[in-house]
Backbone as JSON, one array per atom type, in Angstrom:
{
  "sequence": "XXXXXXXXXXXXXXXXXXXXXXXXXXXXXXXXXXXXXXXXXXXXXXXXXXXXXXXXXXXXXXXXXXXXXXXXXXXXXXXXXXXXXXXXXXXXXXXXXXXXXXXXXXXXXXXXXXXXXXXXXXXXXXXXXXXXXXXXXXXXXXXXXXXXXXXXXXXXXXXXXXXXXXXXXXXXXXXXXXXXXXXXXXXXXXXXX",
  "N": [[0.85, -1.19, 0.0], [0.51, 2.23, -0.75], [0.95, 5.09, 0.92], [-1.81, 7.27, 1.27], [-3.45, 6.13, -0.62], [-5.98, 4.28, -0.75], [-7.98, 1.52, -1.49], [-11.04, 1.12, -0.98], [-14.16, -0.62, -1.11], [-16.95, 0.78, -2.97], [-19.06, 2.9, -1.08], [-18.1, 2.16, 1.41], [-16.61, 3.46, 4.32], [-13.97, 4.81, 6.35], [-14.27, 5.03, 9.53], [-13.35, 4.46, 12.34], [-13.97, 3.54, 15.76], [-12.53, 4.63, 18.91], [-11.93, 2.37, 20.43], [-11.84, 0.41, 18.39], [-9.64, 1.35, 16.9], [-7.53, 0.89, 18.73], [-7.82, -1.86, 19.58], [-8.41, -3.47, 17.24], [-6.61, -2.53, 15.29], [-4.08, -1.35, 16.38], [-3.21, -3.16, 18.48], [-2.94, -5.5, 16.97], [-0.96, -4.74, 15.17], [1.22, -4.31, 16.9], [1.57, -6.9, 17.82], [2.46, -8.16, 15.61], [0.59, -9.31, 13.91], [-1.53, -10.04, 11.09], [-3.63, -7.53, 9.67], [-6.84, -7.04, 8.56], [-8.98, -5.01, 6.77], [-5.75, -4.09, 5.46], [-5.06, -1.1, 5.77], [-3.94, 1.15, 6.96], [-1.13, 3.14, 6.81], [2.44, 2.94, 7.64], [4.23, 5.6, 9.03], [6.69, 8.01, 9.45], [6.09, 10.49, 11.43], [7.28, 12.96, 12.16], [8.95, 14.41, 10.29], [7.06, 15.75, 8.82], [4.78, 18.45, 8.4], [1.41, 19.01, 9.54], [-0.33, 19.64, 7.38], [0.91, 18.45, 5.27], [0.33, 15.77, 5.18], [-1.55, 14.68, 3.46], [-1.97, 12.24, 1.03], [0.09, 10.77, 2.04], [-0.69, 9.58, 4.43], [-3.49, 7.56, 5.56], [-6.35, 8.88, 4.32], [-9.49, 9.98, 5.32], [-12.19, 11.66, 4.69], [-11.65, 14.66, 6.28], [-9.65, 13.75, 7.91], [-6.65, 12.15, 8.94], [-4.99, 9.07, 9.15], [-2.43, 7.04, 10.6], [0.28, 4.77, 11.36], [2.9, 5.2, 13.69], [6.14, 5.49, 15.21], [6.49, 5.53, 18.72], [7.6, 8.39, 20.29], [9.49, 11.0, 21.89], [10.33, 13.19, 20.55], [8.81, 15.59, 18.85], [9.03, 17.38, 16.75], [8.68, 19.23, 13.79], [9.36, 20.37, 10.42], [8.42, 23.03, 10.32], [7.38, 23.53, 12.84], [5.99, 22.24, 15.92], [4.56, 19.52, 17.82], [2.57, 19.73, 20.64], [1.65, 18.41, 23.77], [-1.72, 18.52, 24.97], [-3.57, 18.89, 27.78], [-4.42, 15.96, 29.77], [-3.56, 12.44, 29.51], [-6.02, 10.18, 28.33], [-8.0, 7.32, 29.14], [-8.62, 4.58, 26.94], [-11.45, 2.82, 26.59], [-13.13, -0.28, 26.39], [-16.31, -1.53, 25.14], [-16.99, -3.38, 27.0], [-16.15, -2.29, 29.3], [-13.36, -2.35, 29.81], [-10.08, -1.24, 30.11], [-8.02, -0.58, 27.41], [-6.09, 0.91, 26.21], [-4.35, 4.08, 25.8], [-5.04, 7.55, 25.2], [-3.59, 10.4, 23.87], [-3.84, 13.83, 23.42], [-2.65, 16.25, 21.14], [-1.6, 19.5, 20.19], [-0.79, 21.44, 17.28], [1.9, 23.65, 16.83], [3.22, 26.51, 15.27], [6.53, 27.46, 14.65], [9.25, 27.79, 17.04], [9.59, 25.85, 20.0], [9.35, 27.12, 23.32], [7.73, 29.09, 22.36], [5.98, 29.02, 20.21], [3.27, 29.53, 17.8], [-0.05, 28.7, 18.28], [-1.96, 26.46, 16.29], [-4.86, 25.3, 14.46], [-4.64, 22.61, 14.17], [-4.93, 19.25, 15.23], [-3.78, 16.34, 16.92], [-4.54, 13.06, 17.72], [-3.1, 10.69, 19.62], [-2.78, 7.32, 19.95], [-1.94, 4.75, 22.19], [-0.8, 1.52, 23.34], [-1.47, -0.06, 26.51], [1.08, -0.55, 28.99], [1.18, -3.21, 29.93], [-0.18, -4.55, 27.89], [1.6, -4.13, 25.83], [3.88, -5.51, 26.69], [2.94, -8.12, 26.78], [2.36, -8.55, 24.11], [4.9, -8.41, 23.15], [6.01, -10.77, 24.05], [4.81, -12.57, 22.39], [6.11, -12.47, 20.01], [7.73, -13.7, 17.08], [10.48, -16.07, 16.74], [12.17, -15.22, 14.79], [11.82, -12.44, 14.82], [12.76, -11.89, 17.39], [15.43, -12.27, 17.02], [16.27, -9.92, 15.95], [16.97, -7.4, 17.76], [16.64, -4.67, 17.49], [14.17, -4.11, 16.46], [11.33, -3.18, 17.86], [8.22, -3.75, 18.22], [6.29, -3.06, 20.05], [6.33, -0.42, 20.52], [4.77, 1.04, 18.85], [2.44, 3.56, 17.84], [-0.83, 4.73, 17.03], [-1.99, 7.27, 15.01], [-4.28, 9.96, 14.68], [-4.99, 12.64, 12.77], [-6.29, 15.88, 12.4], [-7.87, 18.93, 11.29], [-9.15, 21.21, 13.42], [-12.25, 22.81, 13.24], [-12.83, 26.32, 13.01], [-15.1, 27.03, 14.34], [-15.19, 25.46, 16.58], [-13.37, 26.54, 18.27], [-12.6, 28.19, 21.32], [-13.07, 31.25, 21.35], [-13.13, 34.85, 21.03], [-15.36, 35.27, 19.48], [-14.88, 36.45, 17.02], [-15.18, 36.41, 13.5], [-13.2, 34.87, 11.74], [-11.35, 33.04, 9.31], [-9.5, 29.97, 9.8], [-7.02, 30.12, 8.51], [-6.81, 32.9, 8.16], [-6.45, 33.65, 10.82], [-3.93, 32.58, 11.32], [-2.3, 34.05, 9.52], [-2.79, 36.67, 10.41], [-1.68, 36.58, 12.94], [0.97, 36.57, 12.38], [1.62, 39.11, 11.69], [2.18, 42.5, 12.89], [0.1, 43.11, 15.45], [-0.82, 45.58, 16.34], [-1.1, 47.23, 14.17], [-3.27, 46.37, 12.77], [-6.62, 46.57, 11.79], [-9.72, 45.33, 12.57], [-12.79, 44.43, 10.93], [-16.07, 45.43, 12.09]],
  "CA": [[0.0, 0.0, 0.0], [1.31, 3.45, -0.79], [0.38, 6.29, 1.53], [-3.23, 7.39, 1.47], [-4.19, 5.57, -1.73], [-6.65, 3.09, -0.25], [-9.07, 1.13, -2.36], [-12.16, 0.51, -0.28], [-15.31, -0.75, -2.01], [-17.88, 1.92, -2.93], [-19.98, 2.93, 0.06], [-17.4, 1.91, 2.66], [-15.86, 4.6, 4.86], [-13.11, 4.44, 7.47], [-14.59, 5.82, 10.71], [-13.27, 3.56, 13.48], [-14.08, 4.06, 17.13], [-11.24, 4.57, 19.62], [-11.73, 0.96, 20.76], [-11.42, -0.3, 17.17], [-8.28, 1.76, 16.58], [-6.58, 0.25, 19.64], [-7.94, -3.32, 19.62], [-8.33, -4.12, 15.93], [-5.45, -2.12, 14.49], [-2.82, -1.16, 17.09], [-2.79, -4.4, 19.13], [-2.5, -6.44, 15.94], [0.31, -4.23, 14.64], [2.25, -4.56, 17.91], [1.75, -8.34, 17.94], [2.9, -8.64, 14.29], [-0.49, -10.08, 13.3], [-2.1, -9.34, 9.94], [-4.85, -6.75, 9.9], [-7.61, -6.97, 7.33], [-8.1, -4.64, 5.66], [-4.48, -3.45, 5.81], [-5.24, 0.2, 5.12], [-3.25, 2.24, 7.65], [0.3, 3.06, 6.51], [3.47, 3.34, 8.6], [4.72, 6.92, 8.63], [7.46, 8.75, 10.44], [5.33, 11.75, 11.45], [7.91, 14.22, 12.53], [9.44, 15.28, 9.21], [5.94, 16.35, 8.11], [3.8, 19.33, 9.02], [0.13, 18.31, 9.38], [-0.93, 19.87, 6.07], [1.65, 17.65, 4.3], [-0.02, 14.37, 5.34], [-2.4, 14.21, 2.37], [-1.23, 11.41, 0.09], [1.06, 9.96, 2.78], [-1.44, 8.85, 5.45], [-4.84, 7.18, 5.14], [-7.26, 10.02, 4.43], [-10.93, 9.74, 5.29], [-12.74, 12.99, 4.92], [-10.59, 15.59, 6.65], [-8.87, 13.11, 8.97], [-5.57, 11.31, 8.43], [-4.62, 8.01, 10.08], [-1.18, 6.36, 10.28], [1.07, 4.22, 12.45], [4.19, 5.84, 13.85], [6.87, 5.05, 16.4], [6.3, 6.38, 19.9], [8.81, 9.16, 20.51], [9.33, 12.28, 22.58], [10.66, 14.24, 19.59], [7.63, 15.9, 18.05], [9.39, 18.59, 16.03], [8.61, 19.13, 12.33], [10.13, 21.4, 9.72], [7.92, 24.38, 10.61], [6.77, 23.68, 14.16], [6.07, 21.12, 16.86], [3.35, 19.03, 18.45], [2.65, 19.91, 22.08], [0.51, 17.78, 24.45], [-2.75, 19.37, 25.57], [-4.34, 18.13, 28.76], [-3.87, 14.71, 30.29], [-3.91, 11.25, 28.75], [-7.31, 9.59, 28.67], [-8.09, 5.87, 28.91], [-9.49, 4.05, 25.89], [-12.19, 1.77, 27.28], [-13.98, -1.08, 25.51], [-17.73, -1.56, 25.52], [-17.07, -4.25, 28.19], [-15.57, -1.49, 30.39], [-11.98, -2.77, 30.04], [-9.14, -0.27, 29.56], [-7.15, -1.27, 26.46], [-5.05, 1.8, 25.7], [-4.37, 5.47, 26.26], [-5.11, 8.55, 24.14], [-2.99, 11.69, 24.19], [-4.15, 14.87, 22.42], [-1.57, 17.21, 20.94], [-1.89, 20.61, 19.28], [0.37, 21.81, 16.47], [2.33, 25.03, 16.98], [4.19, 26.96, 14.27], [7.65, 28.15, 15.28], [10.07, 26.99, 17.95], [9.08, 25.71, 21.37], [7.94, 27.07, 23.73], [7.08, 30.34, 21.95], [5.27, 28.85, 18.94], [1.9, 30.01, 17.68], [-0.99, 27.58, 18.21], [-2.79, 26.36, 15.09], [-6.09, 24.53, 14.67], [-4.36, 21.19, 13.91], [-4.98, 18.38, 16.41], [-3.42, 14.94, 16.72], [-4.87, 12.12, 18.78], [-2.11, 9.62, 19.57], [-3.25, 6.18, 20.73], [-0.89, 3.77, 22.51], [-1.22, 0.4, 24.15], [-1.03, -0.05, 27.9], [2.37, -1.22, 29.15], [0.99, -4.66, 30.06], [-0.5, -5.06, 26.55], [2.82, -4.07, 25.04], [4.8, -6.57, 27.09], [2.39, -9.42, 26.39], [2.52, -8.7, 22.67], [6.32, -8.64, 22.92], [6.29, -12.18, 24.3], [4.26, -13.37, 21.3], [6.89, -12.27, 18.79], [8.37, -14.9, 16.54], [11.91, -16.16, 17.01], [12.83, -14.41, 13.77], [11.8, -11.06, 15.29], [13.63, -11.79, 18.56], [16.81, -12.23, 16.56], [16.57, -8.54, 15.61], [16.55, -6.65, 18.94], [16.36, -3.27, 17.16], [12.77, -4.01, 16.09], [10.45, -3.29, 19.02], [6.91, -3.39, 17.7], [5.41, -2.6, 21.11], [6.47, 1.03, 20.61], [3.94, 1.68, 17.84], [1.23, 4.32, 18.18], [-1.65, 5.04, 15.87], [-2.3, 8.7, 15.1], [-5.38, 10.54, 13.91], [-4.72, 14.08, 12.67], [-7.36, 16.63, 11.74], [-7.88, 20.37, 11.58], [-10.37, 21.6, 14.14], [-12.86, 23.97, 12.6], [-12.77, 27.53, 13.85], [-16.32, 27.08, 15.15], [-14.95, 24.73, 17.82], [-12.43, 27.28, 19.11], [-13.15, 29.06, 22.36], [-12.46, 32.56, 21.13], [-13.96, 36.01, 21.36], [-16.47, 35.39, 18.56], [-14.48, 37.03, 15.74], [-15.44, 35.46, 12.42], [-12.06, 34.76, 10.85], [-11.02, 31.65, 8.99], [-8.29, 29.49, 10.49], [-5.85, 30.67, 7.82], [-6.73, 34.32, 8.5], [-5.89, 33.75, 12.16], [-2.49, 32.32, 11.22], [-1.64, 35.18, 8.86], [-2.88, 37.84, 11.28], [-0.77, 36.44, 14.07], [2.33, 36.8, 11.91], [1.8, 40.56, 11.54], [2.12, 43.3, 14.11], [-1.33, 43.25, 15.71], [-1.19, 46.96, 16.59], [-1.37, 47.9, 12.91], [-4.38, 45.73, 12.11], [-7.95, 46.92, 12.26], [-10.66, 44.3, 12.17], [-14.13, 44.96, 10.71], [-17.0, 45.19, 13.2]],
  "C": [[0.88, 1.23, 0.0], [0.52, 4.61, -0.23], [-1.11, 6.22, 1.7], [-4.06, 6.82, 0.35], [-4.79, 4.24, -1.33], [-7.82, 2.79, -1.17], [-10.11, 0.38, -1.54], [-13.32, 0.4, -1.25], [-16.22, 0.47, -1.92], [-18.84, 1.8, -1.76], [-19.32, 2.67, 1.4], [-16.58, 3.12, 3.06], [-15.05, 4.11, 6.05], [-13.37, 5.4, 8.62], [-14.55, 4.92, 11.95], [-13.48, 4.28, 14.8], [-12.69, 4.01, 17.76], [-10.93, 3.12, 19.99], [-11.24, 0.19, 19.55], [-10.0, 0.07, 16.77], [-7.25, 1.01, 17.43], [-6.63, -1.27, 19.52], [-7.72, -3.95, 18.26], [-7.06, -3.77, 15.17], [-4.15, -2.11, 15.29], [-2.34, -2.44, 17.79], [-2.28, -5.42, 18.11], [-1.16, -6.02, 15.35], [1.44, -4.56, 15.62], [2.55, -6.04, 18.05], [2.21, -8.97, 16.62], [1.87, -9.55, 13.63], [-1.05, -9.33, 12.11], [-3.39, -8.62, 10.33], [-5.58, -6.62, 8.58], [-8.8, -6.05, 7.55], [-6.85, -3.91, 6.17], [-4.45, -2.08, 5.12], [-4.45, 1.33, 5.75], [-1.75, 2.11, 7.39], [1.18, 3.39, 7.71], [4.04, 4.65, 8.11], [5.53, 7.51, 9.77], [6.89, 10.16, 10.43], [6.2, 12.99, 11.44], [8.64, 14.98, 11.44], [8.32, 16.09, 8.56], [5.13, 17.31, 8.99], [2.43, 18.71, 8.74], [-0.51, 18.5, 8.0], [-0.21, 19.12, 4.96], [1.28, 16.17, 4.35], [-0.86, 13.81, 4.19], [-1.55, 13.46, 1.34], [-0.19, 10.53, 0.77], [0.37, 9.08, 3.82], [-2.8, 8.46, 4.87], [-5.77, 8.36, 5.38], [-8.69, 9.53, 4.36], [-11.59, 11.04, 5.67], [-11.59, 13.94, 5.18], [-9.79, 15.08, 7.84], [-7.84, 12.2, 8.32], [-5.16, 10.34, 9.52], [-3.29, 7.39, 9.63], [-0.59, 5.77, 11.55], [2.37, 5.0, 12.49], [4.87, 5.24, 15.07], [6.62, 6.04, 17.52], [7.63, 7.07, 20.2], [8.49, 10.43, 21.28], [9.59, 13.44, 21.63], [9.46, 14.48, 18.68], [7.84, 17.2, 17.28], [9.33, 18.33, 14.53], [9.44, 20.25, 11.72], [9.72, 22.81, 10.14], [7.36, 24.57, 12.01], [6.95, 22.45, 15.02], [4.69, 20.77, 17.38], [3.53, 19.12, 19.95], [1.43, 19.25, 22.74], [-0.43, 18.82, 25.06], [-3.55, 18.52, 26.54], [-3.64, 16.86, 29.19], [-4.27, 13.56, 29.38], [-5.24, 10.7, 29.26], [-7.26, 8.1, 28.37], [-8.99, 5.59, 27.71], [-10.13, 2.81, 26.47], [-13.08, 1.04, 26.29], [-15.43, -0.99, 25.97], [-17.96, -2.47, 26.73], [-16.42, -3.59, 29.4], [-14.17, -1.96, 30.81], [-11.06, -1.76, 29.37], [-8.13, -1.02, 28.68], [-6.01, -0.39, 25.95], [-5.2, 3.19, 26.29], [-4.39, 6.39, 25.05], [-4.51, 9.85, 24.65], [-3.35, 12.65, 23.06], [-3.0, 15.86, 22.37], [-2.05, 18.28, 19.97], [-0.63, 20.97, 18.53], [0.63, 23.31, 16.6], [3.35, 25.34, 15.89], [5.27, 27.74, 14.98], [8.4, 27.21, 16.2], [9.46, 26.98, 19.35], [9.9, 26.57, 22.31], [7.14, 28.26, 23.23], [6.32, 30.22, 20.64], [3.84, 29.36, 18.99], [0.97, 28.82, 17.45], [-1.78, 27.64, 16.91], [-4.05, 25.56, 15.44], [-5.88, 23.04, 14.39], [-4.26, 20.41, 15.21], [-4.51, 16.98, 16.01], [-3.86, 14.17, 17.95], [-3.93, 10.94, 18.6], [-2.56, 8.51, 20.51], [-2.09, 5.21, 20.95], [-1.5, 2.65, 23.33], [-0.8, 0.62, 25.6], [0.28, -0.81, 27.99], [2.21, -2.73, 29.23], [0.63, -5.28, 28.72], [0.75, -5.12, 25.7], [3.74, -5.23, 25.4], [4.26, -7.93, 26.7], [2.51, -9.62, 24.9], [3.98, -8.93, 22.34], [6.65, -10.11, 23.1], [5.79, -13.06, 23.17], [5.05, -13.23, 20.01], [7.53, -13.57, 18.35], [9.85, -14.89, 16.85], [12.7, -15.36, 15.99], [12.9, -12.95, 14.22], [12.72, -10.89, 16.49], [15.09, -11.71, 18.17], [17.23, -10.82, 16.19], [16.12, -7.65, 16.76], [16.24, -5.19, 18.64], [14.89, -3.05, 16.82], [11.92, -4.23, 17.33], [9.07, -2.81, 18.61], [5.94, -2.94, 18.78], [5.45, -1.07, 21.24], [5.65, 1.76, 19.54], [2.82, 2.49, 18.49], [0.43, 4.45, 16.89], [-2.12, 6.47, 16.06], [-3.47, 9.05, 14.2], [-5.16, 12.04, 13.94], [-5.87, 14.73, 11.92], [-7.21, 18.1, 12.09], [-9.22, 20.71, 12.2], [-10.95, 22.81, 13.43], [-12.84, 25.14, 13.56], [-14.0, 27.65, 14.74], [-16.12, 26.42, 16.5], [-14.03, 25.49, 18.76], [-13.19, 28.09, 20.16], [-12.49, 30.42, 22.21], [-13.46, 33.66, 21.42], [-15.11, 36.22, 20.38], [-16.11, 36.03, 17.24], [-14.65, 35.98, 14.66], [-14.31, 35.51, 11.41], [-11.83, 33.3, 10.53], [-9.75, 31.26, 9.74], [-7.03, 30.05, 9.84], [-5.69, 32.17, 8.1], [-6.1, 34.51, 9.87], [-4.37, 33.53, 12.13], [-1.78, 33.52, 10.63], [-1.68, 36.45, 9.73], [-1.89, 37.77, 12.43], [0.67, 36.68, 13.66], [2.65, 38.28, 11.78], [1.83, 41.23, 12.91], [0.66, 43.62, 14.38], [-1.75, 44.69, 15.97], [-1.57, 47.69, 15.32], [-2.58, 47.35, 12.18], [-5.69, 46.23, 12.69], [-8.92, 45.9, 11.7], [-12.02, 44.93, 11.93], [-15.04, 44.6, 11.86], [-18.01, 44.15, 12.83]]
}
């Protein structure tokens, strides 16, 4: 499979729940088990800004999905991903915790003084116990290569939050207008009433 070029039958859409992302996709990836359909690509996120994901990650509507390695380095060419809030548990319908979700916001510029954008990433990871149990199920061929640690995979969902969802002062500017305005000297700008 190459990037976001997925061939799903007509009428089928990719809208998994958080439980499905963790249980059906991420646990199988970490355990080196096949996943059908195999539609989510592996992608090293951090060389790419979020608007560069189209054609590289699985696109469904205005959301992009991909597997990546779990890392602390979240710096891209033009900015960085910064965690927002605390990690949340991913719970099955049987009320069993199967993973964790971390939300990150994308900032343009260098940390910590970057400018917040409307891009959001939800990063899903397995619990430590799930990771270790999947590590024990690895084949002897995989154990021979200690550099490959499949328990460190995460699955990411990236999307651009609409400006309607922002908690702002009610100004009716597009997300791009907000970015461009923030780059200028705000004292010289007059906004229409």
